[in-house]
mmCIF file with all atom_site columns, C-alpha atoms and ligand atoms in Angstrom:
data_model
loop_
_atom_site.group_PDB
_atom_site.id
_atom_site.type_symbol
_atom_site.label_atom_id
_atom_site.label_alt_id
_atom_site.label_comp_id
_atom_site.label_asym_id
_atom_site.label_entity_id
_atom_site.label_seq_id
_atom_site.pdbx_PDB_ins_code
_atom_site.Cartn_x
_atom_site.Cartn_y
_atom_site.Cartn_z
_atom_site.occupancy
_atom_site.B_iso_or_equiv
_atom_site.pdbx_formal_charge
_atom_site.auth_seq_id
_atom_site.auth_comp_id
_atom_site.auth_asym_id
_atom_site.auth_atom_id
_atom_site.pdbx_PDB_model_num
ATOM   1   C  CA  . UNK A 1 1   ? -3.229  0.469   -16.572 1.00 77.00 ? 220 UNK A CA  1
ATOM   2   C  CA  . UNK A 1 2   ? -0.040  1.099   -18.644 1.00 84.00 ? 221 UNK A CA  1
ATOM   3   C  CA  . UNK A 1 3   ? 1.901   2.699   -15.072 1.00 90.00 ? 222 UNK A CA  1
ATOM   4   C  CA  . UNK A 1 4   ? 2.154   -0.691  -13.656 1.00 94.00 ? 223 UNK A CA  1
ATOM   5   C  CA  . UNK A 1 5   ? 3.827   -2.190  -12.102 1.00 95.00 ? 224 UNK A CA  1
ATOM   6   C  CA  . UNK A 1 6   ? 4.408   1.402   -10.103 1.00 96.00 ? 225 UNK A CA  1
ATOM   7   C  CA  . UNK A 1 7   ? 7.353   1.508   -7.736  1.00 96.00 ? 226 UNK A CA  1
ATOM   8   C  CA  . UNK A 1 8   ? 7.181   3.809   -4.900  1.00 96.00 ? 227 UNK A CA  1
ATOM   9   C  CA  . UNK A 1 9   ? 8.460   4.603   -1.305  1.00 96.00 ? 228 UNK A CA  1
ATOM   10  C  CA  . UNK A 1 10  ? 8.138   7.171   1.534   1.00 96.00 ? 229 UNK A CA  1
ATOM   11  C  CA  . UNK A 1 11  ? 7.959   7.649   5.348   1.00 96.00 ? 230 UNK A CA  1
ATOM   12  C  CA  . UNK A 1 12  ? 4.948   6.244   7.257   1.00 97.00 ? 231 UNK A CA  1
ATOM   13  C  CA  . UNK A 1 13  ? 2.727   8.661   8.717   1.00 96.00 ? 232 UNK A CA  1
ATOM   14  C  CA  . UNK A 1 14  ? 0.291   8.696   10.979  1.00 95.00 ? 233 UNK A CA  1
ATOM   15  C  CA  . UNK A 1 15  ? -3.506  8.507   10.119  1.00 92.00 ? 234 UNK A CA  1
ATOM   16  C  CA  . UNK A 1 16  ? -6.833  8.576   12.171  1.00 88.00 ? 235 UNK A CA  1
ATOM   17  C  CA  . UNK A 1 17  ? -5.470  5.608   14.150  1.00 88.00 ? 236 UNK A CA  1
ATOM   18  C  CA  . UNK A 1 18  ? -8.648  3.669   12.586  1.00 87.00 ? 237 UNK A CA  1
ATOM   19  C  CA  . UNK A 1 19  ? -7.310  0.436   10.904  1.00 80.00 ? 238 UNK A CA  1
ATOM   20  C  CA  . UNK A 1 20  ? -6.304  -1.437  13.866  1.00 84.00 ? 239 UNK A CA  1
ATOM   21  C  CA  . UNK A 1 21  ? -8.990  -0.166  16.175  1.00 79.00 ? 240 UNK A CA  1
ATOM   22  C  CA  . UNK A 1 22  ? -12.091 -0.096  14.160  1.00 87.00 ? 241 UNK A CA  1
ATOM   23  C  CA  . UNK A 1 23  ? -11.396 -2.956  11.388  1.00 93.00 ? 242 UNK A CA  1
ATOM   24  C  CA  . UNK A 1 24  ? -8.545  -5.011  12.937  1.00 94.00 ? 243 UNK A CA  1
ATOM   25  C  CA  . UNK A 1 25  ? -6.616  -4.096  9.703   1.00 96.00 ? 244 UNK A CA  1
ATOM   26  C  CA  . UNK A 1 26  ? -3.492  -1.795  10.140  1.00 97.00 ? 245 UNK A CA  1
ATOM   27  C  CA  . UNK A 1 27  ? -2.756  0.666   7.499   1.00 98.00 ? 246 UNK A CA  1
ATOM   28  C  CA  . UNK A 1 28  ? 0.413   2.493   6.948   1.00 98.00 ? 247 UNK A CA  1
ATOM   29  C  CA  . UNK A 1 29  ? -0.364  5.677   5.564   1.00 97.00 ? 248 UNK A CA  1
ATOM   30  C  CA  . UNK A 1 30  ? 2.342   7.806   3.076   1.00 97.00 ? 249 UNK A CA  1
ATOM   31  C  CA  . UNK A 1 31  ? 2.503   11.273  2.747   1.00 95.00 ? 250 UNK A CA  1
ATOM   32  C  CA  . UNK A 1 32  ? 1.084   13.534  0.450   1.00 94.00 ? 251 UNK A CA  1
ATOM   33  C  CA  . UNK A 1 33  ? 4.381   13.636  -1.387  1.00 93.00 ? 252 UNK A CA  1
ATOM   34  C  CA  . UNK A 1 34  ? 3.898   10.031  -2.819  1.00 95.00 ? 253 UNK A CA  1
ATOM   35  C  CA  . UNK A 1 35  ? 0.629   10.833  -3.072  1.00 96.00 ? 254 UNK A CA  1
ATOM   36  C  CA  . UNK A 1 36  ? 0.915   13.876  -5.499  1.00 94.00 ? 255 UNK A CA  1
ATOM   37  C  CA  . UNK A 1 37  ? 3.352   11.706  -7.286  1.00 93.00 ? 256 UNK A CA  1
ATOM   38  C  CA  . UNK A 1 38  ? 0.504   9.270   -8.569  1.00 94.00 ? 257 UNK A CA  1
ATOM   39  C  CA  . UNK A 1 39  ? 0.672   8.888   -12.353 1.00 93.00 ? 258 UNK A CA  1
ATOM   40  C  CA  . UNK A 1 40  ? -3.189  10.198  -13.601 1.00 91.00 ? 259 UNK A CA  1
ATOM   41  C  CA  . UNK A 1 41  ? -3.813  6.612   -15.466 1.00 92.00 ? 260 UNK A CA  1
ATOM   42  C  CA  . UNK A 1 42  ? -3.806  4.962   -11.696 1.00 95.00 ? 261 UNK A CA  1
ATOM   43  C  CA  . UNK A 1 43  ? -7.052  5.136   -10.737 1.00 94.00 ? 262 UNK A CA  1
ATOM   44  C  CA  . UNK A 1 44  ? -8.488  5.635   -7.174  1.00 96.00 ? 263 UNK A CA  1
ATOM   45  C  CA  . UNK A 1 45  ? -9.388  1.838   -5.710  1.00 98.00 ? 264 UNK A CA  1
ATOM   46  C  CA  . UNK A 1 46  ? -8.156  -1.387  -3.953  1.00 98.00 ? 265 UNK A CA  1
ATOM   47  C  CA  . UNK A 1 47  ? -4.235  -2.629  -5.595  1.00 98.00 ? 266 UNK A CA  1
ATOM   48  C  CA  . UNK A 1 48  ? -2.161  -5.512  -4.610  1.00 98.00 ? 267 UNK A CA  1
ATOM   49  C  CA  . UNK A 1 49  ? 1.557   -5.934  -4.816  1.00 98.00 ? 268 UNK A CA  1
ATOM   50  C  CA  . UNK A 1 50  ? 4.613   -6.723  -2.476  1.00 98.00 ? 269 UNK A CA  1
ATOM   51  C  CA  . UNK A 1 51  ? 6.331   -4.365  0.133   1.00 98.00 ? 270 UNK A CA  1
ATOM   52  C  CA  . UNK A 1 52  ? 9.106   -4.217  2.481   1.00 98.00 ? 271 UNK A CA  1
ATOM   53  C  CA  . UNK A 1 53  ? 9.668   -2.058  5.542   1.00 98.00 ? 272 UNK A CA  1
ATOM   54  C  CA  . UNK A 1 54  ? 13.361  -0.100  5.901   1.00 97.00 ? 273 UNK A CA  1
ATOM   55  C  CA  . UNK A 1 55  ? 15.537  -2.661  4.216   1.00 94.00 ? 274 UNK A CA  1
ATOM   56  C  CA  . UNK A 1 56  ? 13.538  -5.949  6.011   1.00 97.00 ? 275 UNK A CA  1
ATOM   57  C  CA  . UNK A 1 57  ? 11.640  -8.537  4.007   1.00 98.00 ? 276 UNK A CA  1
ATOM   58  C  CA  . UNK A 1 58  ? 9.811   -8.492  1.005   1.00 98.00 ? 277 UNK A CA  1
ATOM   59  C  CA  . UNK A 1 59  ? 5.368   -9.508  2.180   1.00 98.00 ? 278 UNK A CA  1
ATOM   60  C  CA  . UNK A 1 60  ? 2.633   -9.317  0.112   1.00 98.00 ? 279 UNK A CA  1
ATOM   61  C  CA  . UNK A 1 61  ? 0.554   -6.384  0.526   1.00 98.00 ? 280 UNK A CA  1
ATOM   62  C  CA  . UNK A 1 62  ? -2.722  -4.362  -0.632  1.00 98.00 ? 281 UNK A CA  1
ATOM   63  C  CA  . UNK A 1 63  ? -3.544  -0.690  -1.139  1.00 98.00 ? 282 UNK A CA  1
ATOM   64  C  CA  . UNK A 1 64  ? -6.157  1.398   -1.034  1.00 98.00 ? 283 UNK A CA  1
ATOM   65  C  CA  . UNK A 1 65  ? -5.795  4.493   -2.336  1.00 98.00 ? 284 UNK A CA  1
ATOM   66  C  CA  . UNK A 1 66  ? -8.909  7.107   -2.661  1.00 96.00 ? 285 UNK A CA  1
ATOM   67  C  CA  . UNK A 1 67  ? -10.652 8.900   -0.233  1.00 95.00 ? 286 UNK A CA  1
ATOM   68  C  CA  . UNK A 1 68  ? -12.262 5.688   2.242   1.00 93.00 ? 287 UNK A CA  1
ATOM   69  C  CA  . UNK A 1 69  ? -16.182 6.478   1.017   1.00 91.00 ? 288 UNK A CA  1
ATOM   70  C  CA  . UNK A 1 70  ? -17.199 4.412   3.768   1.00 92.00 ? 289 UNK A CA  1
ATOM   71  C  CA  . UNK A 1 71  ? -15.510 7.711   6.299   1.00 92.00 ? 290 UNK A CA  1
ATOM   72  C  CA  . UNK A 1 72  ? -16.327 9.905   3.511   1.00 91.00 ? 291 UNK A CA  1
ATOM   73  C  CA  . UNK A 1 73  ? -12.320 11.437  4.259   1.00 88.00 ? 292 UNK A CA  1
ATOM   74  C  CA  . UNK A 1 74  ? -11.969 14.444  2.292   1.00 89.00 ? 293 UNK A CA  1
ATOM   75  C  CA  . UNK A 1 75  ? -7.935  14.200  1.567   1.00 91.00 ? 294 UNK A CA  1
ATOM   76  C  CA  . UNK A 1 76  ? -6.796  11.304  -1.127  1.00 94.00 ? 295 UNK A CA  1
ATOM   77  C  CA  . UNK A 1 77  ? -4.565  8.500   1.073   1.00 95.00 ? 296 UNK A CA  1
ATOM   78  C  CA  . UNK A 1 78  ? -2.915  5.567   0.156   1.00 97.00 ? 297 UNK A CA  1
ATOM   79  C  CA  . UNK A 1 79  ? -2.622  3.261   2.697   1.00 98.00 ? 298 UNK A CA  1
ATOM   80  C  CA  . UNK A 1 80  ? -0.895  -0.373  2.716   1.00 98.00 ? 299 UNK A CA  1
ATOM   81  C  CA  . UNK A 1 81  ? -1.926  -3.088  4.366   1.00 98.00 ? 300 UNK A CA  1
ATOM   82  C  CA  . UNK A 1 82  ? 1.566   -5.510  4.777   1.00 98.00 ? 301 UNK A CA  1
ATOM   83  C  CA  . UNK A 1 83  ? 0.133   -9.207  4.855   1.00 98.00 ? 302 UNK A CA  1
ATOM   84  C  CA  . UNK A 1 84  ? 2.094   -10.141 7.722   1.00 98.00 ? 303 UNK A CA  1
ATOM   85  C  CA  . UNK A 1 85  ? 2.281   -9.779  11.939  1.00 97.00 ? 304 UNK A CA  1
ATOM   86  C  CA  . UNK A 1 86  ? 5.065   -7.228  12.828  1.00 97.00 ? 305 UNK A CA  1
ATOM   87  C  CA  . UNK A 1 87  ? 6.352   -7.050  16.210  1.00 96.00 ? 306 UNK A CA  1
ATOM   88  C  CA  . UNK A 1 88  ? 6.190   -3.051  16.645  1.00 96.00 ? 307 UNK A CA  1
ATOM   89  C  CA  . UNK A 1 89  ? 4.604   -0.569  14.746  1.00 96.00 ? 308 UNK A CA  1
ATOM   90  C  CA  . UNK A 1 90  ? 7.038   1.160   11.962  1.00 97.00 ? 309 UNK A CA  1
ATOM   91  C  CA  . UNK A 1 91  ? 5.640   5.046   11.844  1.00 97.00 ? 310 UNK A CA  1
ATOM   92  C  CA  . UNK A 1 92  ? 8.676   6.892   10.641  1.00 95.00 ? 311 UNK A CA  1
ATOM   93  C  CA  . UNK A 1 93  ? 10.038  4.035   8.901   1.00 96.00 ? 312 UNK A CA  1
ATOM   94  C  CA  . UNK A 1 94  ? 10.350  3.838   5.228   1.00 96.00 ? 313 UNK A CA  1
ATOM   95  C  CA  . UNK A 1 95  ? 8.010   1.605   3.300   1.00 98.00 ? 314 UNK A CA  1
ATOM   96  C  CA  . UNK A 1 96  ? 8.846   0.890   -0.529  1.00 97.00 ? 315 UNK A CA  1
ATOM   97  C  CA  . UNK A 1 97  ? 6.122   -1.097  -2.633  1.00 98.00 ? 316 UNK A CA  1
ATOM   98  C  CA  . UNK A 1 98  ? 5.549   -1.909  -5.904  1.00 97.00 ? 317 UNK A CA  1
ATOM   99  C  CA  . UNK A 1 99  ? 1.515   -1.910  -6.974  1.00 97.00 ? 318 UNK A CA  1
ATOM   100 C  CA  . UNK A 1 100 ? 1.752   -4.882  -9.348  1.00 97.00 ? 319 UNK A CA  1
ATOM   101 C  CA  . UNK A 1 101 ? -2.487  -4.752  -10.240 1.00 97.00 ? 320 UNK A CA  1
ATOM   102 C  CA  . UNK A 1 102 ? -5.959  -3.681  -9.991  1.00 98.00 ? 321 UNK A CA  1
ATOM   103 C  CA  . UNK A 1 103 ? -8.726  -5.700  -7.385  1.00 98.00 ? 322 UNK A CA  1
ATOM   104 C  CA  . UNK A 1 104 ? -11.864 -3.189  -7.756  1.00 98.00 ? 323 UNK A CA  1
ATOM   105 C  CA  . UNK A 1 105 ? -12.698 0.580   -7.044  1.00 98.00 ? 324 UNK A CA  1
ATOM   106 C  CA  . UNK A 1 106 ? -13.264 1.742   -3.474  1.00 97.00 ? 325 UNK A CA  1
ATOM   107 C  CA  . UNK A 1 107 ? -16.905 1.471   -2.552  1.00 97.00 ? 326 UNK A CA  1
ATOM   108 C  CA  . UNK A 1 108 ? -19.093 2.029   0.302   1.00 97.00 ? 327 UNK A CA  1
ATOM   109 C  CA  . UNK A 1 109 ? -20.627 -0.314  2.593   1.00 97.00 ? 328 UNK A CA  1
ATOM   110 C  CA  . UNK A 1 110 ? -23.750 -0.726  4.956   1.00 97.00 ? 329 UNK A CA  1
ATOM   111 C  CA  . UNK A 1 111 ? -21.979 -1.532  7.813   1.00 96.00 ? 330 UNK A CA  1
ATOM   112 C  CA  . UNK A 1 112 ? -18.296 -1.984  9.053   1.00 96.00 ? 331 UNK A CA  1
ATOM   113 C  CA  . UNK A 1 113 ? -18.496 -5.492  9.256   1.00 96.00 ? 332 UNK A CA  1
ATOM   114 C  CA  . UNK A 1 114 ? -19.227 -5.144  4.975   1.00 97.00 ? 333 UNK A CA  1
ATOM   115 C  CA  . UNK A 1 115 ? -16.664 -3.386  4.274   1.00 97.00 ? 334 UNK A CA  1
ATOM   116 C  CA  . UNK A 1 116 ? -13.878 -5.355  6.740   1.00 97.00 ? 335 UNK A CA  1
ATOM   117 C  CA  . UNK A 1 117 ? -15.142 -9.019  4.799   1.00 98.00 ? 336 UNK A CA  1
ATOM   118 C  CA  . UNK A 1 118 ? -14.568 -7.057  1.564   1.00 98.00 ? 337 UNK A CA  1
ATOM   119 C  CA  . UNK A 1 119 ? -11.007 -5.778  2.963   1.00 98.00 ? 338 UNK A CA  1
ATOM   120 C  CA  . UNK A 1 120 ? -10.572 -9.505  3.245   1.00 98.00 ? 339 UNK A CA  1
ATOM   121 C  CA  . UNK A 1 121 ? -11.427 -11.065 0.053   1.00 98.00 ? 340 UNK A CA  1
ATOM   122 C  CA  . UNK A 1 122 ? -8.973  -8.730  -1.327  1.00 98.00 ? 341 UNK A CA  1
ATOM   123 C  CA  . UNK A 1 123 ? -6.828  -10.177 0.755   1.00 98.00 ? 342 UNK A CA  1
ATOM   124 C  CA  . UNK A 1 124 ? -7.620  -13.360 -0.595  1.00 98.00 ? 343 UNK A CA  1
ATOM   125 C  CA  . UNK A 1 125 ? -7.460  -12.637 -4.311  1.00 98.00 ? 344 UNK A CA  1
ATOM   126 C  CA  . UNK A 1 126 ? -3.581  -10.741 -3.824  1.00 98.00 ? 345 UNK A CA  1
ATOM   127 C  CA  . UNK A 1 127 ? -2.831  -14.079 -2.106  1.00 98.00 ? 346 UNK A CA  1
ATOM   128 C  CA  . UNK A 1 128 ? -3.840  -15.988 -5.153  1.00 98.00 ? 347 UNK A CA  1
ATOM   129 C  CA  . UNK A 1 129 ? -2.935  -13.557 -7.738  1.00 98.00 ? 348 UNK A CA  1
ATOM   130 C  CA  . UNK A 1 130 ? 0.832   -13.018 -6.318  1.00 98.00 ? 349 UNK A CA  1
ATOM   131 C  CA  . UNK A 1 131 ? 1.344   -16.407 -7.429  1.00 98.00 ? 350 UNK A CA  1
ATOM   132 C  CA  . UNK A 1 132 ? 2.019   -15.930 -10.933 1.00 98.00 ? 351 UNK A CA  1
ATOM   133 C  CA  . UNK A 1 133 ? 5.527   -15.794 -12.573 1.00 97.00 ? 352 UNK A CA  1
ATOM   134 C  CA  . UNK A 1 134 ? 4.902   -12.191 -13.795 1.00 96.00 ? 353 UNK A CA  1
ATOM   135 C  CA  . UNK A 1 135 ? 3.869   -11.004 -10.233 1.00 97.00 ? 354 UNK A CA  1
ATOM   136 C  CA  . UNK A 1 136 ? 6.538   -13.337 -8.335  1.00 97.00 ? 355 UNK A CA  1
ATOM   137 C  CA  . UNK A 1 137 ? 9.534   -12.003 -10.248 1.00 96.00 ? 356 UNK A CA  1
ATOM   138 C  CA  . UNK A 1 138 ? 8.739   -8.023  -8.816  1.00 96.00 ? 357 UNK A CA  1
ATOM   139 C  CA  . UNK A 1 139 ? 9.276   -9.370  -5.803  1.00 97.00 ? 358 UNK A CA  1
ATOM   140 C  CA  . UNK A 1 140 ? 13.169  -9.914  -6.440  1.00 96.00 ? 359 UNK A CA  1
ATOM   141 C  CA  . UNK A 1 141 ? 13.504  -6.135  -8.340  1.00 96.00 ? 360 UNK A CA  1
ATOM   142 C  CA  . UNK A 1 142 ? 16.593  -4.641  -7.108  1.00 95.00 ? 361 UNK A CA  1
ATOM   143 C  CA  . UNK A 1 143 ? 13.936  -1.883  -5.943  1.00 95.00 ? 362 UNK A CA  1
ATOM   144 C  CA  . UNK A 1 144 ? 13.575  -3.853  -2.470  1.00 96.00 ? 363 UNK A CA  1
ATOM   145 C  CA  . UNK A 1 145 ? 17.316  -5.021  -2.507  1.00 94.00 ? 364 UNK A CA  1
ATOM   146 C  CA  . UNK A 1 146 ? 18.523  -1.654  -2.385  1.00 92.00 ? 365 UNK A CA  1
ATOM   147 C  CA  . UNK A 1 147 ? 15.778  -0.270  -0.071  1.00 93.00 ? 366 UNK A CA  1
ATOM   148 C  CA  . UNK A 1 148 ? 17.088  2.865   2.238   1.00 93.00 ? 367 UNK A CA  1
ATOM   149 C  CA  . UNK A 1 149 ? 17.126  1.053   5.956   1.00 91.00 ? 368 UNK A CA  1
ATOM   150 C  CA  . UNK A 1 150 ? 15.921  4.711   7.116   1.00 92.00 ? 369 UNK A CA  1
ATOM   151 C  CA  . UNK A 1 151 ? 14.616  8.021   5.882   1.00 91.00 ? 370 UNK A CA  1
ATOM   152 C  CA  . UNK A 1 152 ? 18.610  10.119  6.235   1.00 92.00 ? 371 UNK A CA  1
ATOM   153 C  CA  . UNK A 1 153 ? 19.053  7.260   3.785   1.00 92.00 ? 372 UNK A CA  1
ATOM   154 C  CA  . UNK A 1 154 ? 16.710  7.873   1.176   1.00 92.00 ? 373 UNK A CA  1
ATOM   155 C  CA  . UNK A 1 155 ? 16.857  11.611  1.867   1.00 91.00 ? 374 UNK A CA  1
ATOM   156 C  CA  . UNK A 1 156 ? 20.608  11.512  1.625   1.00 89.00 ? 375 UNK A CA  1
ATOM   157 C  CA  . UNK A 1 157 ? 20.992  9.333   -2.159  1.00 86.00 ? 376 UNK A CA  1
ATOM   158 C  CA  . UNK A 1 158 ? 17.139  10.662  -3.473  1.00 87.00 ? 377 UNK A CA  1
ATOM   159 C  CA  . UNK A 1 159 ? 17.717  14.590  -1.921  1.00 85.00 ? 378 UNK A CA  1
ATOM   160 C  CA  . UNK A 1 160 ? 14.144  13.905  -0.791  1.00 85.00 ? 379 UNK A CA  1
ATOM   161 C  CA  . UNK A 1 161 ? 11.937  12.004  1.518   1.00 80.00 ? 380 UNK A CA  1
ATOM   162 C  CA  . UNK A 1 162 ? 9.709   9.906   -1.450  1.00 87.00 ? 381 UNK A CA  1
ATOM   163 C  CA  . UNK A 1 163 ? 10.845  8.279   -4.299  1.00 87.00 ? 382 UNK A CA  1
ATOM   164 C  CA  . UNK A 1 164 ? 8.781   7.292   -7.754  1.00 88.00 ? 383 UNK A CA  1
ATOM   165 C  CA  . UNK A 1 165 ? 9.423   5.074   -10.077 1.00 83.00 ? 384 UNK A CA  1
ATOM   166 C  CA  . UNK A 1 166 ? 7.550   4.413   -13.685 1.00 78.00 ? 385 UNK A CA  1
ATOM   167 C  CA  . UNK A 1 167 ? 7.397   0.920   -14.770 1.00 75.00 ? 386 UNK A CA  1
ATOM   168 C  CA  . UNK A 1 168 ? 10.926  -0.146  -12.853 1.00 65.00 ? 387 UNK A CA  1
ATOM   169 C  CA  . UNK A 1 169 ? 13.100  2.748   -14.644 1.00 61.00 ? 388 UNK A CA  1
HETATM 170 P  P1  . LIG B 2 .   ? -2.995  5.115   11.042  1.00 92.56 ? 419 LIG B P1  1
HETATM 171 O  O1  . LIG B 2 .   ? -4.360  5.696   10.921  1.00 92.56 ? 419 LIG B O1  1
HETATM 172 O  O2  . LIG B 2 .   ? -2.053  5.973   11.846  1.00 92.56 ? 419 LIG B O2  1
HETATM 173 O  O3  . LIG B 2 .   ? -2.440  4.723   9.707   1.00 92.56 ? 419 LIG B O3  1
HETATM 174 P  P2  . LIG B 2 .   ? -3.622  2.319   11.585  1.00 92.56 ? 419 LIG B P2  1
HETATM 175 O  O4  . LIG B 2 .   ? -4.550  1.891   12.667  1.00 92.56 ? 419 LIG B O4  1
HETATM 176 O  O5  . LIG B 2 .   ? -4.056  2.219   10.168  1.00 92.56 ? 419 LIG B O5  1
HETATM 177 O  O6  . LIG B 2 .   ? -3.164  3.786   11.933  1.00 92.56 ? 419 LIG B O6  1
HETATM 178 O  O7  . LIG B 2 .   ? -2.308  1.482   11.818  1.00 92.56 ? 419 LIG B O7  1
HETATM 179 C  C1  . LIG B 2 .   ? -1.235  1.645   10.925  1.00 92.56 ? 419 LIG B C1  1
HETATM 180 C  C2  . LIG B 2 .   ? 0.115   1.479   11.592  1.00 92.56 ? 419 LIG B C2  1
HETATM 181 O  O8  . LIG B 2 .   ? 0.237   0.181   12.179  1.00 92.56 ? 419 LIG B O8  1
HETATM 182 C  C3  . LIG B 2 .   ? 1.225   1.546   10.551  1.00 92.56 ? 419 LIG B C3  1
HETATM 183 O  O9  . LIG B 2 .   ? 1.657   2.896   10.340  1.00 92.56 ? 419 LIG B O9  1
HETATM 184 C  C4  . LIG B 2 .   ? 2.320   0.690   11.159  1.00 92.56 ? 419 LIG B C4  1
HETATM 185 O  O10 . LIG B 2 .   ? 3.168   1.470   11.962  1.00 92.56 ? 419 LIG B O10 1
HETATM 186 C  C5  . LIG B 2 .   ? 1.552   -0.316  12.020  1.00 92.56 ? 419 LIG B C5  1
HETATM 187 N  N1  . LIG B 2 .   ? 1.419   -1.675  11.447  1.00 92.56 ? 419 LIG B N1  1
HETATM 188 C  C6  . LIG B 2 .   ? 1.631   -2.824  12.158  1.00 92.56 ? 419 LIG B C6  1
HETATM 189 N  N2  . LIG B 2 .   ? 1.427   -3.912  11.393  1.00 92.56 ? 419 LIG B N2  1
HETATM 190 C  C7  . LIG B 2 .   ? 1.072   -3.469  10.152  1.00 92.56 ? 419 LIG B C7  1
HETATM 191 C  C8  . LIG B 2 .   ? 0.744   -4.142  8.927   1.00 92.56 ? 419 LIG B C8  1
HETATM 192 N  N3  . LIG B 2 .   ? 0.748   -5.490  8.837   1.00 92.56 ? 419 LIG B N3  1
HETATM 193 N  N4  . LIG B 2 .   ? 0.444   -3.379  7.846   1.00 92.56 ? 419 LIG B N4  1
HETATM 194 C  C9  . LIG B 2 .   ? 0.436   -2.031  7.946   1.00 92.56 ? 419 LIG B C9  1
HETATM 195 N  N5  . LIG B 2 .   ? 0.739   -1.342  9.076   1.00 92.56 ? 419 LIG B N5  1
HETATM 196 C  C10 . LIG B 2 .   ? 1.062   -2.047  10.181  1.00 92.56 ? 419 LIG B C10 1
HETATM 197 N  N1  . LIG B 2 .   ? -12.497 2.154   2.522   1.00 92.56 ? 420 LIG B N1  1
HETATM 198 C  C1  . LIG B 2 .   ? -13.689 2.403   1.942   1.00 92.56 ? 420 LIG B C1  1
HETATM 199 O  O1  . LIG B 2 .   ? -14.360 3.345   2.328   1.00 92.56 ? 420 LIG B O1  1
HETATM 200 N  N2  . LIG B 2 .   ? -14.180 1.627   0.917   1.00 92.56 ? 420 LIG B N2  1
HETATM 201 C  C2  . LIG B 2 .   ? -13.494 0.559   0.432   1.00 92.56 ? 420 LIG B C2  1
HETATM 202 O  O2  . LIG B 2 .   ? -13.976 -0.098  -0.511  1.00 92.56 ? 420 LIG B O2  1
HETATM 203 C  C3  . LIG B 2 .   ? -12.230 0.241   1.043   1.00 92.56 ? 420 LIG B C3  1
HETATM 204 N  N3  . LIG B 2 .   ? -11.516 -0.819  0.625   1.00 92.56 ? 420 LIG B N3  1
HETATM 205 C  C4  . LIG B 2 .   ? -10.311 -1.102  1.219   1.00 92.56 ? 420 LIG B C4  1
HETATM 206 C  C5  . LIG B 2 .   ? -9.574  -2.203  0.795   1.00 92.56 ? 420 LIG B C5  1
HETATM 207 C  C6  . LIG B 2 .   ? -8.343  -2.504  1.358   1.00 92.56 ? 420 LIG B C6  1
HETATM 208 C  C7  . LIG B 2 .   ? -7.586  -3.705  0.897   1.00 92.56 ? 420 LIG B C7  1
HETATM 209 C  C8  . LIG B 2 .   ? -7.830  -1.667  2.405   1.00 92.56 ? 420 LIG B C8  1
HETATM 210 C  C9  . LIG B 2 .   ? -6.519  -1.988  3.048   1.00 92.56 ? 420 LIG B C9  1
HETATM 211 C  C10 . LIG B 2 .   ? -8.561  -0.583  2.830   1.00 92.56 ? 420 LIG B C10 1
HETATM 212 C  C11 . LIG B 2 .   ? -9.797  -0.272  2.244   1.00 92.56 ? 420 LIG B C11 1
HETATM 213 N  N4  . LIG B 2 .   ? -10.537 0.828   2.652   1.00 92.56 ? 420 LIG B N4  1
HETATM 214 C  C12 . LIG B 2 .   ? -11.750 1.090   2.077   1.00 92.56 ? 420 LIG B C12 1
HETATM 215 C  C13 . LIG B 2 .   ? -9.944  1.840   3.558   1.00 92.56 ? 420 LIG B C13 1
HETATM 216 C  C14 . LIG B 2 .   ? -10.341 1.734   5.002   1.00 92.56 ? 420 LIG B C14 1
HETATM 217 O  O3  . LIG B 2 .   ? -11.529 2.422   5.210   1.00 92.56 ? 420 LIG B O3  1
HETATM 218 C  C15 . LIG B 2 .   ? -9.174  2.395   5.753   1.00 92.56 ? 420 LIG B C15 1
HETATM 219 O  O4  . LIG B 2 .   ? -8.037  1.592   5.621   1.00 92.56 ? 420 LIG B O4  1
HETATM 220 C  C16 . LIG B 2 .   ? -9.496  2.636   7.209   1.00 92.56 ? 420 LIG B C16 1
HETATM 221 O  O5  . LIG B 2 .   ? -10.473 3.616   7.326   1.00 92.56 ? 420 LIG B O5  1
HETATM 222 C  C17 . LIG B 2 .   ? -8.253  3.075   7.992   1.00 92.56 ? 420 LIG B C17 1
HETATM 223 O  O6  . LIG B 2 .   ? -7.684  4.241   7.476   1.00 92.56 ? 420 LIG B O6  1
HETATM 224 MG MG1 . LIG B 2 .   ? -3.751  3.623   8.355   1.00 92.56 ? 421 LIG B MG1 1
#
């Protein structure tokens, strides 16, 4: 996929309340203006990469972006999964990642129970995969340094309330 690594950031909105409740696997959900924004060589499916809420720390994270064929949803979302505990939820907030590669389409599953052990071996392979050089080094991209602490901040230097970025340029 010649768009990665893809840069991107936007508010957090609010979804069907379903990742915490029904899978025990919170997902912040962007807007359809990062959505629309989606170059047409990245694919619908399950990503990996780092993230950072407002202008905190840099976690791991993975994506799914597509439209959840398990809940058959009929509106394309992208939805991050941060790989670590927060203390509060962040809707409003804005979340800047970086999708750094490609796990495996999105599926469906014969239960929930399926489809929350495959949520978590992809959790497993980011974990590993994040370790190399190539993928470690993203992590440091003055994308995250300079990350808006709230949305009058990115609105006010961007004029809007997403940002895009091809490739780190
Ligand atoms: P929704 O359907 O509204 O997206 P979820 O049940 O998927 O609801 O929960 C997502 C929300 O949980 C996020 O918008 C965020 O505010 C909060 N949250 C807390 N911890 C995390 C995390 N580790 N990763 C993603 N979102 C988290
Ligand atoms: N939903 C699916 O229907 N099929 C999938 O294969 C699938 N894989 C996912 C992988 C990851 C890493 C994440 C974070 C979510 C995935 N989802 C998938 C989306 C899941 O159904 C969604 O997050 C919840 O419904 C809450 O919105
Ligand atoms: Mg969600």
């Amino acid at each position: 996929m010649k768009s990665l690594p893809y840069f991107c950031r936007g508010e957090v909105i609010r979804g069907f309340g379903r990742g915490s409740k029904e899978l025990g696997i919170p997902t912040a959900n962007f807007p359809d203006s990062v959505v629309d924004n989606l170059p047409a060589d990245i694919n619908t499916g399950i990503y990996y990469g780092w993230a950072c809420v407002g202008n905190g720390d840099v976690h791991r994270m993975v994506m799914s972006i597509g439209w959840n064929p398990y809940y058959k949803n009929t509106k394309k979302s992208m939805e991050t999964h941060v790989i670590h505990t927060f203390k509060e939820d962040f809707y409003g907030e804005i979340l800047s990642v970086v999708m750094v590669g490609y796990i495996r389409p999105e599926r469906t599953f014969d239960s929930l129970e399926a489809l929350i052990s495959a949520i978590n071996s992809d959790i497993g392979e980011a974990k590993v995969k994040l370790q190399l050089p190539e993928h470690l080094k993203l992590r440091e991209d003055n994308f995250f340094t300079t990350a808006p602490a709230s949305s009058a901040d990115l609105s006010s230097t961007t004029g809007s309330t997403s940002q895009t970025i091809l490739n780190g340029h």
